[in-house]
mmCIF file of the C-alpha atoms, coordinates in Angstrom:
data_MODEL
# 
_entry.id   MODEL 
# 
loop_
_atom_site.group_PDB 
_atom_site.id 
_atom_site.type_symbol 
_atom_site.label_atom_id 
_atom_site.label_alt_id 
_atom_site.label_comp_id 
_atom_site.label_asym_id 
_atom_site.label_entity_id 
_atom_site.label_seq_id 
_atom_site.pdbx_PDB_ins_code 
_atom_site.Cartn_x 
_atom_site.Cartn_y 
_atom_site.Cartn_z 
_atom_site.occupancy 
_atom_site.B_iso_or_equiv 
_atom_site.pdbx_formal_charge 
_atom_site.auth_seq_id 
_atom_site.auth_comp_id 
_atom_site.auth_asym_id 
_atom_site.auth_atom_id 
_atom_site.pdbx_PDB_model_num 
ATOM 1   C CA . MET A 1 1   ? 0.189   0.028  -0.227  1.00 0.00 ? 1   MET A CA 1 
ATOM 2   C CA . LYS A 1 2   ? 1.392   3.398  -0.822  1.00 0.00 ? 2   LYS A CA 1 
ATOM 3   C CA . ARG A 1 3   ? 0.310   7.072  -0.417  1.00 0.00 ? 3   ARG A CA 1 
ATOM 4   C CA . LEU A 1 4   ? -0.721  8.871  -3.187  1.00 0.00 ? 4   LEU A CA 1 
ATOM 5   C CA . TYR A 1 5   ? -2.195  12.394 -2.113  1.00 0.00 ? 5   TYR A CA 1 
ATOM 6   C CA . THR A 1 6   ? -2.314  13.991 1.162   1.00 0.00 ? 6   THR A CA 1 
ATOM 7   C CA . ASP A 1 7   ? -4.596  17.199 1.562   1.00 0.00 ? 7   ASP A CA 1 
ATOM 8   C CA . GLN A 1 8   ? -6.287  19.068 4.491   1.00 0.00 ? 8   GLN A CA 1 
ATOM 9   C CA . ASN A 1 9   ? -9.268  19.286 2.372   1.00 0.00 ? 9   ASN A CA 1 
ATOM 10  C CA . SER A 1 10  ? -11.056 16.033 3.011   1.00 0.00 ? 10  SER A CA 1 
ATOM 11  C CA . LEU A 1 11  ? -13.700 16.419 0.549   1.00 0.00 ? 11  LEU A CA 1 
ATOM 12  C CA . MET A 1 12  ? -10.762 16.804 -2.399  1.00 0.00 ? 12  MET A CA 1 
ATOM 13  C CA . VAL A 1 13  ? -9.304  13.565 -1.019  1.00 0.00 ? 13  VAL A CA 1 
ATOM 14  C CA . GLY A 1 14  ? -12.885 11.770 -1.341  1.00 0.00 ? 14  GLY A CA 1 
ATOM 15  C CA . ASN A 1 15  ? -13.344 12.741 -4.342  1.00 0.00 ? 15  ASN A CA 1 
ATOM 16  C CA . ILE A 1 16  ? -10.324 11.953 -5.969  1.00 0.00 ? 16  ILE A CA 1 
ATOM 17  C CA . LYS A 1 17  ? -10.962 8.128  -4.148  1.00 0.00 ? 17  LYS A CA 1 
ATOM 18  C CA . ASN A 1 18  ? -14.175 8.024  -5.944  1.00 0.00 ? 18  ASN A CA 1 
ATOM 19  C CA . ILE A 1 19  ? -12.379 9.121  -9.465  1.00 0.00 ? 19  ILE A CA 1 
ATOM 20  C CA . LEU A 1 20  ? -9.792  6.268  -8.716  1.00 0.00 ? 20  LEU A CA 1 
ATOM 21  C CA . GLU A 1 21  ? -12.408 3.544  -7.622  1.00 0.00 ? 21  GLU A CA 1 
ATOM 22  C CA . GLY A 1 22  ? -14.211 4.305  -10.828 1.00 0.00 ? 22  GLY A CA 1 
ATOM 23  C CA . HIS A 1 23  ? -11.298 3.241  -12.659 1.00 0.00 ? 23  HIS A CA 1 
ATOM 24  C CA . GLU A 1 24  ? -11.197 0.226  -10.496 1.00 0.00 ? 24  GLU A CA 1 
ATOM 25  C CA . ILE A 1 25  ? -8.368  1.273  -8.454  1.00 0.00 ? 25  ILE A CA 1 
ATOM 26  C CA . GLU A 1 26  ? -8.885  0.333  -4.385  1.00 0.00 ? 26  GLU A CA 1 
ATOM 27  C CA . CYS A 1 27  ? -7.946  3.225  -2.087  1.00 0.00 ? 27  CYS A CA 1 
ATOM 28  C CA . VAL A 1 28  ? -7.783  4.131  1.516   1.00 0.00 ? 28  VAL A CA 1 
ATOM 29  C CA . ILE A 1 29  ? -8.372  7.146  3.272   1.00 0.00 ? 29  ILE A CA 1 
ATOM 30  C CA . LYS A 1 30  ? -6.504  7.489  6.327   1.00 0.00 ? 30  LYS A CA 1 
ATOM 31  C CA . ASN A 1 31  ? -6.668  10.767 9.450   1.00 0.00 ? 31  ASN A CA 1 
ATOM 32  C CA . PHE A 1 32  ? -10.412 11.528 7.815   1.00 0.00 ? 32  PHE A CA 1 
ATOM 33  C CA . MET A 1 33  ? -11.326 12.040 11.731  1.00 0.00 ? 33  MET A CA 1 
ATOM 34  C CA . LEU A 1 34  ? -8.091  14.033 12.459  1.00 0.00 ? 34  LEU A CA 1 
ATOM 35  C CA . VAL A 1 35  ? -9.263  17.233 10.959  1.00 0.00 ? 35  VAL A CA 1 
ATOM 36  C CA . GLY A 1 36  ? -11.182 18.011 13.690  1.00 0.00 ? 36  GLY A CA 1 
ATOM 37  C CA . SER A 1 37  ? -7.456  18.152 15.876  1.00 0.00 ? 37  SER A CA 1 
ATOM 38  C CA . VAL A 1 38  ? -6.096  20.583 14.211  1.00 0.00 ? 38  VAL A CA 1 
ATOM 39  C CA . GLY A 1 39  ? -5.057  23.350 16.737  1.00 0.00 ? 39  GLY A CA 1 
ATOM 40  C CA . GLU A 1 40  ? -4.318  20.104 19.457  1.00 0.00 ? 40  GLU A CA 1 
ATOM 41  C CA . LEU A 1 41  ? -1.887  18.477 16.879  1.00 0.00 ? 41  LEU A CA 1 
ATOM 42  C CA . PRO A 1 42  ? 0.166   19.672 13.916  1.00 0.00 ? 42  PRO A CA 1 
ATOM 43  C CA . PRO A 1 43  ? -1.726  20.474 10.807  1.00 0.00 ? 43  PRO A CA 1 
ATOM 44  C CA . THR A 1 44  ? 0.769   17.767 8.967   1.00 0.00 ? 44  THR A CA 1 
ATOM 45  C CA . VAL A 1 45  ? -0.244  15.111 11.129  1.00 0.00 ? 45  VAL A CA 1 
ATOM 46  C CA . CYS A 1 46  ? -3.771  16.181 10.512  1.00 0.00 ? 46  CYS A CA 1 
ATOM 47  C CA . ALA A 1 47  ? -3.792  16.003 6.851   1.00 0.00 ? 47  ALA A CA 1 
ATOM 48  C CA . THR A 1 48  ? -6.026  13.755 5.220   1.00 0.00 ? 48  THR A CA 1 
ATOM 49  C CA . GLU A 1 49  ? -4.032  10.735 3.096   1.00 0.00 ? 49  GLU A CA 1 
ATOM 50  C CA . LEU A 1 50  ? -5.205  8.690  0.270   1.00 0.00 ? 50  LEU A CA 1 
ATOM 51  C CA . TRP A 1 51  ? -3.413  5.568  0.058   1.00 0.00 ? 51  TRP A CA 1 
ATOM 52  C CA . VAL A 1 52  ? -3.748  3.194  -3.069  1.00 0.00 ? 52  VAL A CA 1 
ATOM 53  C CA . VAL A 1 53  ? -4.155  -0.588 -1.569  1.00 0.00 ? 53  VAL A CA 1 
ATOM 54  C CA . ASP A 1 54  ? -2.396  -2.494 -4.537  1.00 0.00 ? 54  ASP A CA 1 
ATOM 55  C CA . ASP A 1 55  ? 1.131   -1.269 -5.472  1.00 0.00 ? 55  ASP A CA 1 
ATOM 56  C CA . ASN A 1 56  ? 0.979   -2.480 -9.040  1.00 0.00 ? 56  ASN A CA 1 
ATOM 57  C CA . LYS A 1 57  ? -2.198  0.251  -9.549  1.00 0.00 ? 57  LYS A CA 1 
ATOM 58  C CA . TYR A 1 58  ? -0.039  2.830  -8.087  1.00 0.00 ? 58  TYR A CA 1 
ATOM 59  C CA . ASP A 1 59  ? 1.622   4.346  -11.294 1.00 0.00 ? 59  ASP A CA 1 
ATOM 60  C CA . GLN A 1 60  ? -1.752  4.404  -12.987 1.00 0.00 ? 60  GLN A CA 1 
ATOM 61  C CA . ALA A 1 61  ? -3.158  6.030  -10.338 1.00 0.00 ? 61  ALA A CA 1 
ATOM 62  C CA . LYS A 1 62  ? -0.927  8.609  -10.422 1.00 0.00 ? 62  LYS A CA 1 
ATOM 63  C CA . GLU A 1 63  ? -1.349  9.344  -13.837 1.00 0.00 ? 63  GLU A CA 1 
ATOM 64  C CA . ILE A 1 64  ? -5.187  9.794  -13.214 1.00 0.00 ? 64  ILE A CA 1 
ATOM 65  C CA . LEU A 1 65  ? -4.251  12.182 -10.577 1.00 0.00 ? 65  LEU A CA 1 
ATOM 66  C CA . LYS A 1 66  ? -2.132  14.137 -12.836 1.00 0.00 ? 66  LYS A CA 1 
ATOM 67  C CA . ASP A 1 67  ? -4.722  14.429 -15.308 1.00 0.00 ? 67  ASP A CA 1 
ATOM 68  C CA . ILE A 1 68  ? -7.111  15.209 -12.354 1.00 0.00 ? 68  ILE A CA 1 
ATOM 69  C CA . PHE A 1 69  ? -4.946  18.475 -11.749 1.00 0.00 ? 69  PHE A CA 1 
ATOM 70  C CA . SER A 1 70  ? -4.112  19.377 -15.524 1.00 0.00 ? 70  SER A CA 1 
ATOM 71  C CA . GLU A 1 71  ? -7.809  19.703 -16.134 1.00 0.00 ? 71  GLU A CA 1 
ATOM 72  C CA . GLY A 1 72  ? -8.771  23.342 -17.311 1.00 0.00 ? 72  GLY A CA 1 
ATOM 73  C CA . LYS A 1 73  ? -4.800  24.283 -18.001 1.00 0.00 ? 73  LYS A CA 1 
ATOM 74  C CA . ASP A 1 74  ? -5.597  23.919 -21.792 1.00 0.00 ? 74  ASP A CA 1 
ATOM 75  C CA . LYS A 1 75  ? -8.488  26.033 -21.718 1.00 0.00 ? 75  LYS A CA 1 
ATOM 76  C CA . ALA A 1 76  ? -9.752  27.420 -25.046 1.00 0.00 ? 76  ALA A CA 1 
ATOM 77  C CA . PRO A 1 77  ? -8.872  31.030 -25.978 1.00 0.00 ? 77  PRO A CA 1 
ATOM 78  C CA . LYS A 1 78  ? -10.990 33.852 -25.445 1.00 0.00 ? 78  LYS A CA 1 
ATOM 79  C CA . TRP A 1 79  ? -13.231 34.633 -28.498 1.00 0.00 ? 79  TRP A CA 1 
ATOM 80  C CA . LYS A 1 80  ? -14.908 38.065 -29.736 1.00 0.00 ? 80  LYS A CA 1 
ATOM 81  C CA . CYS A 1 81  ? -18.664 38.364 -30.487 1.00 0.00 ? 81  CYS A CA 1 
ATOM 82  C CA . ALA A 1 82  ? -18.840 39.383 -34.351 1.00 0.00 ? 82  ALA A CA 1 
ATOM 83  C CA . ASN A 1 83  ? -22.352 41.014 -33.162 1.00 0.00 ? 83  ASN A CA 1 
ATOM 84  C CA . CYS A 1 84  ? -21.670 43.263 -30.462 1.00 0.00 ? 84  CYS A CA 1 
ATOM 85  C CA . GLY A 1 85  ? -17.742 43.075 -29.870 1.00 0.00 ? 85  GLY A CA 1 
ATOM 86  C CA . GLU A 1 86  ? -17.854 41.385 -26.408 1.00 0.00 ? 86  GLU A CA 1 
ATOM 87  C CA . MET A 1 87  ? -15.076 39.258 -25.328 1.00 0.00 ? 87  MET A CA 1 
ATOM 88  C CA . ILE A 1 88  ? -16.315 35.915 -24.127 1.00 0.00 ? 88  ILE A CA 1 
ATOM 89  C CA . GLU A 1 89  ? -14.514 33.169 -22.197 1.00 0.00 ? 89  GLU A CA 1 
ATOM 90  C CA . GLY A 1 90  ? -13.560 30.239 -24.387 1.00 0.00 ? 90  GLY A CA 1 
ATOM 91  C CA . GLN A 1 91  ? -15.540 27.776 -22.691 1.00 0.00 ? 91  GLN A CA 1 
ATOM 92  C CA . PHE A 1 92  ? -18.768 29.410 -23.901 1.00 0.00 ? 92  PHE A CA 1 
ATOM 93  C CA . THR A 1 93  ? -20.414 28.857 -27.234 1.00 0.00 ? 93  THR A CA 1 
ATOM 94  C CA . ASP A 1 94  ? -22.697 32.060 -26.960 1.00 0.00 ? 94  ASP A CA 1 
ATOM 95  C CA . CYS A 1 95  ? -22.030 35.540 -26.188 1.00 0.00 ? 95  CYS A CA 1 
ATOM 96  C CA . TRP A 1 96  ? -23.543 36.215 -22.742 1.00 0.00 ? 96  TRP A CA 1 
ATOM 97  C CA . ASN A 1 97  ? -24.435 39.891 -23.941 1.00 0.00 ? 97  ASN A CA 1 
ATOM 98  C CA . CYS A 1 98  ? -26.265 39.380 -27.228 1.00 0.00 ? 98  CYS A CA 1 
ATOM 99  C CA . GLY A 1 99  ? -26.828 35.731 -27.703 1.00 0.00 ? 99  GLY A CA 1 
ATOM 100 C CA . GLU A 1 100 ? -24.901 35.330 -30.854 1.00 0.00 ? 100 GLU A CA 1 
ATOM 101 C CA . GLY A 1 101 ? -23.322 32.087 -31.465 1.00 0.00 ? 101 GLY A CA 1 
ATOM 102 C CA . LYS A 1 102 ? -19.461 31.289 -31.774 1.00 0.00 ? 102 LYS A CA 1 
ATOM 103 C CA . GLU A 1 103 ? -18.636 31.648 -35.687 1.00 0.00 ? 103 GLU A CA 1 
# 
């Protein structure tokens, strides 16, 4: 069993666990209940940890984790509405100002 990920945000750890289990990678969360001890114990001891049970699937889990955190880094570029000239974020297909579709 190998530790894959540590975070103060236990919801993030739980979400990553769900994603990995969707790829048939068995995981265990440790220190989930210790988050309430912050202040009494050092924060580094209280961080929620995600462990991969099968060492043979660790590299696959690491790649999936890398993909999770790289999502959104290759965002579509902003575009200018041909109708009203408004600059629109790349993920949108219609202008928020006039409703014109992206060309």
